[in-house]
Short mmCIF file of C-alpha atoms in Angstrom, two decimals:
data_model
loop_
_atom_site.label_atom_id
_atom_site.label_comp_id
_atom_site.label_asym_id
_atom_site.label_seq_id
_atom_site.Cartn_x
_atom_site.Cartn_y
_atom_site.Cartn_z
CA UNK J 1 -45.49 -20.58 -81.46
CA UNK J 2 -45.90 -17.53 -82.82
CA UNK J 3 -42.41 -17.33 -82.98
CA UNK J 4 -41.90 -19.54 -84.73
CA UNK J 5 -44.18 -18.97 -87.67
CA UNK J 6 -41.94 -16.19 -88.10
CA UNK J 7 -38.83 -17.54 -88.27
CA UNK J 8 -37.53 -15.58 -85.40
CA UNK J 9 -34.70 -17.25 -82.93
CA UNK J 10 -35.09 -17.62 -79.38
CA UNK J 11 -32.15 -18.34 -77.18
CA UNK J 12 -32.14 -19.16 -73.41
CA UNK J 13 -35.79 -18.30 -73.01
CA UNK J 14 -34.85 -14.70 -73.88
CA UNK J 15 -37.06 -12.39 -75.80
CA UNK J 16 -35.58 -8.78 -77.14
CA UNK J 17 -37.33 -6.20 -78.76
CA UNK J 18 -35.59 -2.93 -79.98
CA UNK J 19 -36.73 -0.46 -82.38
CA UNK J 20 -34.65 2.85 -83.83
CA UNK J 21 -36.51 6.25 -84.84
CA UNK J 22 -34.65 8.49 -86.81
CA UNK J 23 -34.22 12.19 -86.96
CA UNK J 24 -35.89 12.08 -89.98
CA UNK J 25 -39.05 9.86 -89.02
CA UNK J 26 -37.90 6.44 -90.27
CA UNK J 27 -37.85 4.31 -88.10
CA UNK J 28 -36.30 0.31 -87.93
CA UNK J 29 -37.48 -2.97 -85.50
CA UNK J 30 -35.75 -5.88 -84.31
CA UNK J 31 -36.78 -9.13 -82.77
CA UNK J 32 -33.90 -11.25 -81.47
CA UNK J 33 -31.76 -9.33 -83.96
CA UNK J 34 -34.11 -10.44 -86.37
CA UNK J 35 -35.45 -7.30 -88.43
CA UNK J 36 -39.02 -7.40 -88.42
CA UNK J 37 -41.82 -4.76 -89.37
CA UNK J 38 -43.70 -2.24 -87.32
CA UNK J 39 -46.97 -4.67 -87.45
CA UNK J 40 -45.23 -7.74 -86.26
CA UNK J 41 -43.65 -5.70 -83.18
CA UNK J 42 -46.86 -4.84 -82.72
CA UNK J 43 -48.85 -8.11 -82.61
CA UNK J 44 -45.96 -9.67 -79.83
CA UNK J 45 -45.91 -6.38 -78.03
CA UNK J 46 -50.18 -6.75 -77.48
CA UNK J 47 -48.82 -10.28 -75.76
CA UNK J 48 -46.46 -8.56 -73.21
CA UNK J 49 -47.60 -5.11 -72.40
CA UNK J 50 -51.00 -3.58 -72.10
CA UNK J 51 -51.30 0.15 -71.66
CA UNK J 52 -53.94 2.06 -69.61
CA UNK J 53 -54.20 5.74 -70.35
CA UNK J 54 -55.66 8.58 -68.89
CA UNK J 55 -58.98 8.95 -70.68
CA UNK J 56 -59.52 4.82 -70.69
CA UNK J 57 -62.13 5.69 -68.19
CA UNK J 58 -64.02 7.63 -70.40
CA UNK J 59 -64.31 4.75 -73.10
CA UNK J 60 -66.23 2.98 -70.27
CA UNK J 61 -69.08 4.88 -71.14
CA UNK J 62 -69.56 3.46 -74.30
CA UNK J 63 -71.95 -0.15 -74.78
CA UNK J 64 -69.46 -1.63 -77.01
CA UNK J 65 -66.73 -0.88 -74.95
CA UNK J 66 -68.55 -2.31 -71.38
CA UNK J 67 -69.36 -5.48 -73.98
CA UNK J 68 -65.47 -5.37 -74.82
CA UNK J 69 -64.50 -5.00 -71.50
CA UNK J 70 -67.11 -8.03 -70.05
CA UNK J 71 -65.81 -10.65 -72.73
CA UNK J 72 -62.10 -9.65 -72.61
CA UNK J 73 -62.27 -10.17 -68.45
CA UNK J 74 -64.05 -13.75 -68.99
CA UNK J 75 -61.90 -14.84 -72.01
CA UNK J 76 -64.88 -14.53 -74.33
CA UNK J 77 -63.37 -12.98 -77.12
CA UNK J 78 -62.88 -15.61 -79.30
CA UNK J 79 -66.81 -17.09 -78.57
CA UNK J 80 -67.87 -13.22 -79.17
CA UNK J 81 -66.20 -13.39 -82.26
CA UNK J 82 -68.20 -16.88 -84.03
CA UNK J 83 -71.52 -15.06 -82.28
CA UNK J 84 -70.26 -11.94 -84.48
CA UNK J 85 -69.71 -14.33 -87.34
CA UNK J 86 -72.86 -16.28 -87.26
CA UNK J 87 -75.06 -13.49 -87.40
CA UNK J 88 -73.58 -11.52 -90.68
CA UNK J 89 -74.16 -15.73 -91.74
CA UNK J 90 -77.50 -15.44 -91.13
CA UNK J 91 -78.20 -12.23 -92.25
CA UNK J 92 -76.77 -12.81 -95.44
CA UNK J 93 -79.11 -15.65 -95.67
CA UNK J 94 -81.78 -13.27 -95.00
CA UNK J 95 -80.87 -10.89 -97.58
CA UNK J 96 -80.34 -13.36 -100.39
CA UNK J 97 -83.95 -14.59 -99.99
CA UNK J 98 -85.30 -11.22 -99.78
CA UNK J 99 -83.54 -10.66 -102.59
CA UNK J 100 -84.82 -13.13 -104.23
CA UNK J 101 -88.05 -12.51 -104.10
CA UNK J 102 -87.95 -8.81 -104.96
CA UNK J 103 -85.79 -9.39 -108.14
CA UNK J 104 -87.55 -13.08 -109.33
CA UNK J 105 -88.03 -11.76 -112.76
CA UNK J 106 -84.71 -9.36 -113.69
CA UNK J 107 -83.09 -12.95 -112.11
CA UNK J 108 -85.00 -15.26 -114.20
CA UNK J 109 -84.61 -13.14 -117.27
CA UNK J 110 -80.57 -13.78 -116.42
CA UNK J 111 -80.84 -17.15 -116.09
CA UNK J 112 -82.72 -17.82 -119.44
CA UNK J 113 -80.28 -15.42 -120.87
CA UNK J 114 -77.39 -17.38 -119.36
CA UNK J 115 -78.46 -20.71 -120.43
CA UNK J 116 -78.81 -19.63 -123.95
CA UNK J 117 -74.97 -18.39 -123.37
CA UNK J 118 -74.06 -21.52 -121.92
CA UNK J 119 -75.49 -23.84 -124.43
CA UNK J 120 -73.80 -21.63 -127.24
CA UNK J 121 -70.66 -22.09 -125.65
CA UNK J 122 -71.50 -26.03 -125.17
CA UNK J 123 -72.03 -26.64 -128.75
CA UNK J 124 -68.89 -25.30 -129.99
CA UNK J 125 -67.36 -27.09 -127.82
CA UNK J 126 -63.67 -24.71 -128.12
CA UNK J 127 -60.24 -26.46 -127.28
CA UNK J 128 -57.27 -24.48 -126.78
CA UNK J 129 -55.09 -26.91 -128.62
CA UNK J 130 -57.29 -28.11 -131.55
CA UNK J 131 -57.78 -24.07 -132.20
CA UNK J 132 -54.04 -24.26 -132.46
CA UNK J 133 -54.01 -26.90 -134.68
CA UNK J 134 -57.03 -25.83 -136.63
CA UNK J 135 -54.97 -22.39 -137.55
CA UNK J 136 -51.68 -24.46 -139.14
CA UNK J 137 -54.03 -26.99 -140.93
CA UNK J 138 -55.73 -23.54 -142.51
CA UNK J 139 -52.54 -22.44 -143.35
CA UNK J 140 -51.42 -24.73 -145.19
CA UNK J 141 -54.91 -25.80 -147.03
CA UNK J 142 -55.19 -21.91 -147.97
CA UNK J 143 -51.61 -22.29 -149.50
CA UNK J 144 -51.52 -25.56 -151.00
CA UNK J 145 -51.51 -25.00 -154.61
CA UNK J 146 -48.15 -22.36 -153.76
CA UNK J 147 -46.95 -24.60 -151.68
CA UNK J 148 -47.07 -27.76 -153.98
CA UNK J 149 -45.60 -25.61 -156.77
CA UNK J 150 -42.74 -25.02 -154.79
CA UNK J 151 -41.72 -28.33 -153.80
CA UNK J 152 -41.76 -29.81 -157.61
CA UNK J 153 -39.63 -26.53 -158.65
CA UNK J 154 -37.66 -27.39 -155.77
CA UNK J 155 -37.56 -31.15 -156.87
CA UNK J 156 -36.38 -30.73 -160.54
CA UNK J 157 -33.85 -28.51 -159.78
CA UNK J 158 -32.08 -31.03 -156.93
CA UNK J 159 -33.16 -34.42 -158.60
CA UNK J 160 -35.65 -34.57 -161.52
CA UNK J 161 -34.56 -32.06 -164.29
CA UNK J 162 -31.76 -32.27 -166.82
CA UNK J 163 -29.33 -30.65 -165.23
CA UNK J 164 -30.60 -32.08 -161.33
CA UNK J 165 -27.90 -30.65 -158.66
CA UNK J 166 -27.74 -34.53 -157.44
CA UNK J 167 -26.03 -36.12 -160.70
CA UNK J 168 -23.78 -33.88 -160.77
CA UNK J 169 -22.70 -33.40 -156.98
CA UNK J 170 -22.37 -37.58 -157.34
CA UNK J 171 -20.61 -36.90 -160.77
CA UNK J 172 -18.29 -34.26 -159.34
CA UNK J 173 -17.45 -36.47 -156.06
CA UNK J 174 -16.52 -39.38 -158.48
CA UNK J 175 -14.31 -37.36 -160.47
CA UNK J 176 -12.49 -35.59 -157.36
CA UNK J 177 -12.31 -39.63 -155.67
CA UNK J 178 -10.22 -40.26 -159.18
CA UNK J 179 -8.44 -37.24 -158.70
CA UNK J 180 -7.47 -37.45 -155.23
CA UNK J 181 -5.18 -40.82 -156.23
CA UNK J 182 -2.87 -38.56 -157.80
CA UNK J 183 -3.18 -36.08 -155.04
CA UNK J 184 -4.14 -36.83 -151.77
CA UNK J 185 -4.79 -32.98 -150.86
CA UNK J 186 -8.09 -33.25 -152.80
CA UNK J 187 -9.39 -35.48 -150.47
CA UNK J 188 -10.84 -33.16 -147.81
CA UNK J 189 -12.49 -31.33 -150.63
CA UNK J 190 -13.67 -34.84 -151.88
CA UNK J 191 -15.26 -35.83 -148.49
CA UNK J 192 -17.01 -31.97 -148.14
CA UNK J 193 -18.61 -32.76 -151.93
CA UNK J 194 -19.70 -36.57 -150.43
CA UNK J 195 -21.50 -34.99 -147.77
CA UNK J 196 -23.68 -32.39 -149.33
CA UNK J 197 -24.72 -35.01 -152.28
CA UNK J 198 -25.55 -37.24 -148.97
CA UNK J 199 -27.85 -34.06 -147.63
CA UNK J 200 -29.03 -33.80 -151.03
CA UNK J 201 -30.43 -36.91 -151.51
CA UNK J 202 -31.88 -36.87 -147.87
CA UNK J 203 -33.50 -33.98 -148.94
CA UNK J 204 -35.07 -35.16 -152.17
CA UNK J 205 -36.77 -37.86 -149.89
CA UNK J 206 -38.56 -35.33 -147.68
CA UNK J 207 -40.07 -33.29 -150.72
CA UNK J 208 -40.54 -36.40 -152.45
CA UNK J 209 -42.72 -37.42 -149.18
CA UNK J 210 -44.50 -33.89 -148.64
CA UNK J 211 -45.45 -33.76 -151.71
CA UNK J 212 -47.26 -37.37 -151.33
CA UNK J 213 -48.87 -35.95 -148.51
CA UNK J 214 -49.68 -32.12 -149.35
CA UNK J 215 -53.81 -32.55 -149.48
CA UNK J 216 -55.56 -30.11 -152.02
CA UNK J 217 -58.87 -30.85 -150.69
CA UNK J 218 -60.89 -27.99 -150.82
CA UNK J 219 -63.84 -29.35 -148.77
CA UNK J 220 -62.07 -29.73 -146.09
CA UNK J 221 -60.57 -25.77 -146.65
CA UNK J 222 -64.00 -24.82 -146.52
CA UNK J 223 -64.56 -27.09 -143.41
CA UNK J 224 -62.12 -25.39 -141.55
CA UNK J 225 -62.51 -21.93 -142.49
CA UNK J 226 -66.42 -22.51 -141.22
CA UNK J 227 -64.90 -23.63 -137.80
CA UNK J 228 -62.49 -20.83 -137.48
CA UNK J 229 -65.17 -18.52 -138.46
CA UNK J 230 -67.60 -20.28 -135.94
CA UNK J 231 -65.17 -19.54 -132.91
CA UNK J 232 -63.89 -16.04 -134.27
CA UNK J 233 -67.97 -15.23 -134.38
CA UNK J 234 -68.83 -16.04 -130.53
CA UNK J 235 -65.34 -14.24 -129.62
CA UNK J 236 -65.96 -11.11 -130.98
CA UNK J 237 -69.66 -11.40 -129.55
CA UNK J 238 -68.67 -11.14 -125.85
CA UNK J 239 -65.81 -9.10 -126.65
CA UNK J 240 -62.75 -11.41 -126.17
CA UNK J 241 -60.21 -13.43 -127.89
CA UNK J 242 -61.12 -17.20 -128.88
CA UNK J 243 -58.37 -18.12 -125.70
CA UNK J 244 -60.25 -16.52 -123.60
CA UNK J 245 -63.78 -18.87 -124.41
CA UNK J 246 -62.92 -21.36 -121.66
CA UNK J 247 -62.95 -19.20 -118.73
CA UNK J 248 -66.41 -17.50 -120.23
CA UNK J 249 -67.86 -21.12 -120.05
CA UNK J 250 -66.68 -21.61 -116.65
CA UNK J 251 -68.12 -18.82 -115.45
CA UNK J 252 -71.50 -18.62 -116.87
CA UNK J 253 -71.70 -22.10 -115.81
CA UNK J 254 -71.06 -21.08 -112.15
CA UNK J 255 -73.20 -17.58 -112.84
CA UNK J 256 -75.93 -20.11 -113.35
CA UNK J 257 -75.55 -22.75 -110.90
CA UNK J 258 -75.80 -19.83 -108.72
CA UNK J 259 -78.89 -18.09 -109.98
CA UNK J 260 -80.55 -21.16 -110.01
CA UNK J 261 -79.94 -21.77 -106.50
CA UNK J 262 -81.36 -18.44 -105.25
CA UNK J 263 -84.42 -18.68 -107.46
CA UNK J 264 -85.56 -21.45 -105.01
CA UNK J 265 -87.46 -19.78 -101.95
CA UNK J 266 -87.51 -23.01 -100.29
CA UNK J 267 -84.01 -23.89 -100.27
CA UNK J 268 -83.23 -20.08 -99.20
CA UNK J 269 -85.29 -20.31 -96.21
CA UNK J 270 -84.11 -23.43 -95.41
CA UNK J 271 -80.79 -22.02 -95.57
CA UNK J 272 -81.59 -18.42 -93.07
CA UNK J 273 -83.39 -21.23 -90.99
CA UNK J 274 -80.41 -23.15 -90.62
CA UNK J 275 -77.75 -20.25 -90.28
CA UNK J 276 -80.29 -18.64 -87.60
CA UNK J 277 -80.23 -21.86 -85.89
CA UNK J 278 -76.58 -21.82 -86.23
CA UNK J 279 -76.63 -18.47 -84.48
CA UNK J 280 -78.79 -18.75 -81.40
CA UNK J 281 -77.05 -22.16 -80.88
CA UNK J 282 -73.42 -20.23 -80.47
CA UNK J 283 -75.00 -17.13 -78.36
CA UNK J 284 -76.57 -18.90 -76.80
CA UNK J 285 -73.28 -20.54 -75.11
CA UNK J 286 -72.07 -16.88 -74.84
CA UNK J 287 -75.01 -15.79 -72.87
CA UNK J 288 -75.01 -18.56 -69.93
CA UNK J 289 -70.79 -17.99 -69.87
CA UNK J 290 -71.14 -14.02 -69.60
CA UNK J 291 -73.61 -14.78 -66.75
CA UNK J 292 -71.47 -15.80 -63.76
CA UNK J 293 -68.61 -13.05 -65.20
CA UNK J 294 -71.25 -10.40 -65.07
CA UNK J 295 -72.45 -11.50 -61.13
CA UNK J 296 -67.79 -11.76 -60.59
CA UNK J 297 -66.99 -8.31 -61.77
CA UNK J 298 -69.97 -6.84 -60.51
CA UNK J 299 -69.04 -7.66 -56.95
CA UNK J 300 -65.49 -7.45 -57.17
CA UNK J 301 -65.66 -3.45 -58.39
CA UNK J 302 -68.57 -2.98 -56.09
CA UNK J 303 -65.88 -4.19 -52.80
CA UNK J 304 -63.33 -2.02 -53.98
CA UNK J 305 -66.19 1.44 -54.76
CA UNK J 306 -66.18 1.09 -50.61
CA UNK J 307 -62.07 1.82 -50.08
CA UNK J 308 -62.54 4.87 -53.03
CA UNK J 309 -64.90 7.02 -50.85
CA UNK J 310 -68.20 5.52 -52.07
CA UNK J 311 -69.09 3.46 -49.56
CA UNK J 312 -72.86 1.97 -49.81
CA UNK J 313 -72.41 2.47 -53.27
CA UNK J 314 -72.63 -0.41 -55.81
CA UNK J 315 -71.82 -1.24 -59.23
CA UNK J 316 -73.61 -4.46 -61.63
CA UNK J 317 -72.95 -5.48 -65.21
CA UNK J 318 -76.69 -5.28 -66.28
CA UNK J 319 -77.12 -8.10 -69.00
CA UNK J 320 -80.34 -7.33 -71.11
CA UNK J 321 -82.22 -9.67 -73.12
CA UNK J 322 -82.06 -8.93 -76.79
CA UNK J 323 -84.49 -11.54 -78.09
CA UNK J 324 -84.11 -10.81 -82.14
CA UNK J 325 -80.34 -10.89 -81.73
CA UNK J 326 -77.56 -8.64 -82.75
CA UNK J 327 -74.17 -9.53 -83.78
CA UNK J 328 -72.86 -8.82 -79.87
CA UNK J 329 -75.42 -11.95 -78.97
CA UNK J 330 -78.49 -12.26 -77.50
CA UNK J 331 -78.56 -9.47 -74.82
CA UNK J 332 -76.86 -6.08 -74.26
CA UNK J 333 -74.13 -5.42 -71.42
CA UNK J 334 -74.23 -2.29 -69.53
CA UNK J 335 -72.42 -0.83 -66.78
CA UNK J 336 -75.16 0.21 -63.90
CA UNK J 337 -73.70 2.07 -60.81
CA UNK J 338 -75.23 3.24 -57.59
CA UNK J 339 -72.91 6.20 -55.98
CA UNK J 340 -74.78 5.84 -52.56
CA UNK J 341 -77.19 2.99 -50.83
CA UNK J 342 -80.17 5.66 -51.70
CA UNK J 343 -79.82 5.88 -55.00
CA UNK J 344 -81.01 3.12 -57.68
CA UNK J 345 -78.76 1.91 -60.04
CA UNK J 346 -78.42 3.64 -63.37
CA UNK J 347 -76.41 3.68 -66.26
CA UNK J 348 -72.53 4.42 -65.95
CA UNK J 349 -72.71 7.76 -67.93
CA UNK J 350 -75.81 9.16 -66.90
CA UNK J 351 -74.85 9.04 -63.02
CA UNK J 352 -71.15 9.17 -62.53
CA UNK J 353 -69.14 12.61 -61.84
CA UNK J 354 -66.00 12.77 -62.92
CA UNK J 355 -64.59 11.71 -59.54
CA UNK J 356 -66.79 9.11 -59.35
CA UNK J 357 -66.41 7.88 -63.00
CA UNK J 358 -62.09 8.29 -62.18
CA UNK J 359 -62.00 6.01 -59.15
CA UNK J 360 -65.06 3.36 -60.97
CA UNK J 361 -62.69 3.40 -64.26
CA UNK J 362 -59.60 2.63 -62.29
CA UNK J 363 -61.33 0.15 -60.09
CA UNK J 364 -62.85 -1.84 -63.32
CA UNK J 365 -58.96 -1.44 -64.41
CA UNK J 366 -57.19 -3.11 -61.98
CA UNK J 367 -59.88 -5.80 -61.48
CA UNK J 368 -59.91 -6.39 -65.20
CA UNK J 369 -56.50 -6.97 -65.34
CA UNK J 370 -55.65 -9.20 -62.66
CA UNK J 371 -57.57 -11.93 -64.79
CA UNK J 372 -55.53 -11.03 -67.56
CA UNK J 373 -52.46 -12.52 -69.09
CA UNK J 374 -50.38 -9.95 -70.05
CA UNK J 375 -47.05 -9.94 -67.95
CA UNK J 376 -46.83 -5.98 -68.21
CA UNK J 377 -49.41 -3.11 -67.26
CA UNK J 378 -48.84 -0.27 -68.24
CA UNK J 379 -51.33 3.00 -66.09
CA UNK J 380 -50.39 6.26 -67.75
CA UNK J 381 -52.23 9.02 -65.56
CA UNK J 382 -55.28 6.95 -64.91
CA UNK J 383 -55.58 8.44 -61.22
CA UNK J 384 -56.35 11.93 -62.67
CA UNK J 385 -59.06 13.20 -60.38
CA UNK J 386 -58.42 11.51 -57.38
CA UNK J 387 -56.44 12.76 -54.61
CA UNK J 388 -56.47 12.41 -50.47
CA UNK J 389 -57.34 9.35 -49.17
CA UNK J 390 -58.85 8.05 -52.16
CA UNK J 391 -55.22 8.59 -53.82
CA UNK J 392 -53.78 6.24 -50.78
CA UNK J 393 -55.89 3.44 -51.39
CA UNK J 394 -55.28 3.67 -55.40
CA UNK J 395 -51.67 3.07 -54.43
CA UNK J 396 -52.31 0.56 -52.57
CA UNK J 397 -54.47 -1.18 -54.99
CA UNK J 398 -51.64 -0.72 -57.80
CA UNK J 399 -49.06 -2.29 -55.15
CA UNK J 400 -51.20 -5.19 -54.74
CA UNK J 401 -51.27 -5.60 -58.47
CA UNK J 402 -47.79 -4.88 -58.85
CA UNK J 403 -47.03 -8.85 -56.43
CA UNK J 404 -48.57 -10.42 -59.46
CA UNK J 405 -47.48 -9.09 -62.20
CA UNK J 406 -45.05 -6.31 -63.59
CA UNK J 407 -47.13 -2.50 -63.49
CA UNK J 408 -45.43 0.98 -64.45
CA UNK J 409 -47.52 3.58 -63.44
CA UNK J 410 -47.30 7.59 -64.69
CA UNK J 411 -48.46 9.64 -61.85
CA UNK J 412 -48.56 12.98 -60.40
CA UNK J 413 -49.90 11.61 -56.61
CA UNK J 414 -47.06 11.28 -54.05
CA UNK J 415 -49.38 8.69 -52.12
CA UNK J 416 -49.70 6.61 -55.52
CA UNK J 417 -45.41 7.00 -56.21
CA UNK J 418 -44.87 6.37 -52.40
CA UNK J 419 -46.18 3.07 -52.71
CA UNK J 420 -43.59 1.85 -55.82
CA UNK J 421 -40.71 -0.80 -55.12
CA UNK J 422 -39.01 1.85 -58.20
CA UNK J 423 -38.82 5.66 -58.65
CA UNK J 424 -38.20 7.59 -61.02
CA UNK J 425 -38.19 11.26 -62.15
CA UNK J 426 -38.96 12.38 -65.58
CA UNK J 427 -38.40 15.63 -66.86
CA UNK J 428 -38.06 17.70 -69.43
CA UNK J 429 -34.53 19.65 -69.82
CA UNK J 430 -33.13 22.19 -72.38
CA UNK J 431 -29.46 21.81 -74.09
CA UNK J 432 -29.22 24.60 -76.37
CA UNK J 433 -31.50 24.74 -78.80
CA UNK J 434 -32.71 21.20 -78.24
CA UNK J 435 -35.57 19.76 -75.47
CA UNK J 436 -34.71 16.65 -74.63
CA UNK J 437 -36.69 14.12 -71.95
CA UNK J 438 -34.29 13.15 -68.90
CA UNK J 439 -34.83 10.09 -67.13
CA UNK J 440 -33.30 9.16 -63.70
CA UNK J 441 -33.84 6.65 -61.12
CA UNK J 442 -33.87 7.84 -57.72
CA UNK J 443 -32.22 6.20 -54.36
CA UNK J 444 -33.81 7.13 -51.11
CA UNK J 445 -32.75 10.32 -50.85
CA UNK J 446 -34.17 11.38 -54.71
CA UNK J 447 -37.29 9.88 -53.48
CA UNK J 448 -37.91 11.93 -50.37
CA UNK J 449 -36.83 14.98 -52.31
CA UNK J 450 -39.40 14.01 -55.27
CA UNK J 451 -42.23 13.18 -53.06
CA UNK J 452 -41.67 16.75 -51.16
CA UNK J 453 -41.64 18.58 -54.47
CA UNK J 454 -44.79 16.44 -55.77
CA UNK J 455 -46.66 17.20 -52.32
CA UNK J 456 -44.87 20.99 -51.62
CA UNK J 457 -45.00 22.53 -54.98
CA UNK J 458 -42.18 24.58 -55.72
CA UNK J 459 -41.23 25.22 -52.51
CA UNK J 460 -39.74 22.11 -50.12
CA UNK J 461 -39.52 22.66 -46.36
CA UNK J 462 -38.27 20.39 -44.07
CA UNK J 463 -41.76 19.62 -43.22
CA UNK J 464 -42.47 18.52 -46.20
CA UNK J 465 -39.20 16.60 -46.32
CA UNK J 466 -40.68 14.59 -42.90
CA UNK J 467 -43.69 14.34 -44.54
CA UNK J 468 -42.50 12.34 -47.67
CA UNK J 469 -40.03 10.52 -45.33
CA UNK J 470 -42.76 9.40 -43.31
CA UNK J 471 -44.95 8.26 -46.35
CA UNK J 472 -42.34 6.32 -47.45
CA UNK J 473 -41.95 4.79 -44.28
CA UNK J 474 -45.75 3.67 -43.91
CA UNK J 475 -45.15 2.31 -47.43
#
C-alpha cells in the first residue's frame, strides 16, 4: 500500500533497495529503480529490518523505554499514541479555563475592544469591486468639466463647426467617385476616403452619446469622495490597504467568536470534563490490554534468565497505578528483576550488573522480537559480556530465532558464530594508502579456521582446530 502511495513499481513480488555514497558524501537511493529520498528508504527499511546494537541493553534502563518496549511487544503503539493524544486534549482544556479565569479582564477588555472593531468594519460595509468602481466613477466626476470640454472641441472639429472634417471627407469621396469614371485607378483611394468618413461618422455618434451622458453632478462628487475617504480612513487606522479590509473583518470576527467562547467558565469546564472523560475512557482500554502482555513477557524472560546462569532468578513488568494520569496512561511500566530466589524484586537499573543486565537485555531482545513483524533482525554485538556457557545458550537462542525469521548477528563468541547456517569474516585490510573493509564468506574449512582464531587468539593449534571442528559438529 505504501507502495503505492508512492508511485513506486513492483514486479513479481520483488522489492529492491539500493543506495550509492560518494567519495565526496553525496549520496543517491533507489526503490525498484525508482529514485527516491533518504526519508522514504528509510520509512520501508523500518518495515523490513530492525537493528539491535550493542548498548540497546542499556536503553532498558530507562521508564520510557521499558513503556516503549511493553506496547511495541503487544502492538499497543497505535492505542499509546490516542492515550498520548487525549491527554495534551485535555490538558489544553485545562489550561484554557485556567486561563480564563486568570486573564477575565485583559480578555474582556479585548473583546469590547474587538466588537467596537467589528461593528466599524460592519457599517462600512467594504466591497472589493464597488471600491473599484467607486475609484473610476471619482475619476471621472473630478474631471467632468475637462472632460466635457473635450468632447464638444472634439465634436466641432469632426461634425459641428464650419469647416467639420465630416463634410468634407463626404465632399472629397464624392468628388474622387466622379473622378474615378475617368480613371479607374482612383478608386482604391476612393474606397480608403469612404471608409474613414464611415469611422467618422461612427465616431460623432459616440461623443454625441457621452456627452448626453457625462453627469456634472457635484453632489454626488462629494458623495463619493466622502465614501472613498470613509474607507481610506479605517485603512490607514489598522495599518493596511482598503483590499486588505475583508480579511481584517474575517478575522476579528473569528478573534471574537473565540474570546467569547473562553470567557464562559461553564462551557470550559464542560469542555476539560468532557476531554478528561475522553481520556480515561481510551487508557483505560490501554491499561486492561497491557495487563495480560505485562504477566506474557514477564514469564517468558523470566524462563529464559534460568538457561543464562541465573537460575531462581525472575524478572516482572511492574505496572503501577498512576491515578491523575500522564500522557503514557494511567499507570507506569517498569522492569523489576530478581538475580536470585533470595532476593526481592527491584528495579532493572538499581540491581542488575553488567552481566546480568547483558544476558536480561538480550533475553527481552529475542523475546520481543519473535512477536514482531519485521522479516529481518539485525544483533550487532549485543552478546558483549557474556561468554562460557552463557555464550552457548545465546547461540542457541539466536538459532531458534533465526527458523522464524531472517537474523544477522555481529559477534566476537565462537559458540554464538558456531551456531549460524552462514559465516562470514570481516576484516579490515590495507591497499596502499587506502583501508578498506573485506568481506568473505567462508566454506567449512574458513569456518574451522575462524572459530580457532576467535577461540585461540593469535595463535591456532591443532587443538584448537579440533576444538572448533567439534563445535561445529555439536551445532
Amino acid at each position: 500500500a505504501w507502495l503505492a502511495e508512492q508511485d513506486i513499481p513492483v514486479e513479481d513480488g520483488c522489492l529492491l533497495l539500493r543506495r550509492v555514497v560518494e567519495a565526496e558524501g553525496r549520496s543517491r537511493a533507489w526503490i525498484n529503480g525508482t529514485s527516491v529520498t533518504l526519508a522514504q528508504l528509510r520509512t520501508l527499511a523500518e518495515w523490513l529490518c530492525d537493528i539491535h546494537g550493542q548498548h540497546a541493553h542499556h536503553a532498558l534502563l530507562r521508564p520510557e523505554a521499558q513503556r516503549q518496549l511493553l506496547d511495541t511487544h503487544g502492538g499497543l503503539s497505535e492505542l499509546a499514541g490516542e492515550v498520548a493524544s487525549h491527554y495534551r486534549g485535555w490538558r489544553q482544556a485545562a489550561r484554557a479555563r485556567l486561563a480564563a479565569q486568570k486573564d477575565r479582564d485583559a480578555s474582556e477588555r479585548e473583546r469590547e475592544m474587538l466588537a467596537w472593531q467589528l461593528r466599524e468594519l460592519e457599517e462600512l460595509a467594504f466591497d472589493p469591486a464597488e471600491w473599484l468602481e467607486l475609484n473610476q466613477e471619482h475619476g471621472r466626476l473630478a474631471h467632468g468639466a475637462r472632460l466635457l470640454e473635450g468632447a464638444e472641441e472634439a465634436l466641432v472639429t469632426l461634425g459641428e463647426g464650419d469647416f467639420a472634417l465630416a463634410s468634407r471627407l463626404d465632399h472629397l469621396v464624392s468628388s474622387l467617385a466622379g473622378m474615378a469614371e475617368f480613371d479607374s485607378q482612383l478608386a482604391p483611394t476612393q474606397e480608403l476616403l469612404g471608409s474613414a468618413a464611415i469611422a467618422v461618422g461612427e465616431a460623432l455618434h459616440a461623443l454625441r452619446r457621452y456627452r448626453d451622458r457625462l453627469d456634472l453632478d457635484p453632489s454626488r462628487l462629494a458623495e463619493v469622495e466622502q465614501r472613498i475617504a470613509a474607507v481610506n480612513g479605517l485603512a490607514r487606522k489598522h495599518r493596511l490597504q482598503p483590499e486588505e479590509l475583508p480579511e481584517l473583518l474575517l478575522a476579528t470576527r473569528a478573534r471574537l467568536a473565540e474570546l467569547t467562547r473562553l470567557s464562559d467558565p461553564e462551557s470550559l469546564a464542560r469542555a476539560e470534563a468532557q476531554a478528561e472523560a475522553a481520556y480515561r475512557t481510551v487508557a483505560g482500554q490501554l491499561s486492561a490490554r497491557r495487563i495480560p502482555v505485562a504477566e506474557a513477557l514477564s514469564s517468558a524472560v523470566t524462563e529464559a534468565m534460568q538457561t543464562l546462569a541465573m537460575g531462581g532468578g525472575s524478572f516482572q513488568v511492574a505496572l503501577a497505578p498512576q491515578p491523575e494520569g500522564g500522557p503514557e496512561g494511567l499507570e507506569t511500566v517498569e522492569f523489576r528483576v530478581a538475580a536470585n530466589p533470595s532476593q526481592p524484586l527491584r528495579p532493572l537499573a538499581k540491581v542488575a550488573s553488567g552481566g546480568e543486565l547483558s544476558r536480561i537485555g538480550l533475553a527481552i531482545q529475542v523475546i520481543a522480537s519473535r512477536s514482531a513483524a519485521t522479516p529481518t533482525l539485525i544483533f550487532d554485538e549485543v552478546d558483549v559480556g557474556i561468554g562460557g556457557g552463557v555464550a552457548e545458550v545465546v547461540g542457541r537462542l539466536l538459532y531458534q530465532l533465526g527458523s522464524e525469521r531472517q537474523v544477522m548477528c555481529v559477534t566476537h563468541l565462537p559458540q554464538v558464530a558456531a551456531r549460524a547456517d552462514w559465516q562470514w569474516s570481516i576484516a579490515k585490510v590495507r591497499l596502499g594508502e587506502e583501508t578498506l573493509s573485506q568481506v568473505t564468506v567462508l566454506d567449512q574449512t574458513g569456518r574451522v579456521e575462524e572459530l580457532a582464531r576467535m577461540l585461540g587468539g593469535v595463535r591456532i593449534t591443532e587443538t584448537t582446530r579440533q576444538h572448533a571442528a567439534e563445535m561445529l559438529g555439536v551445532a
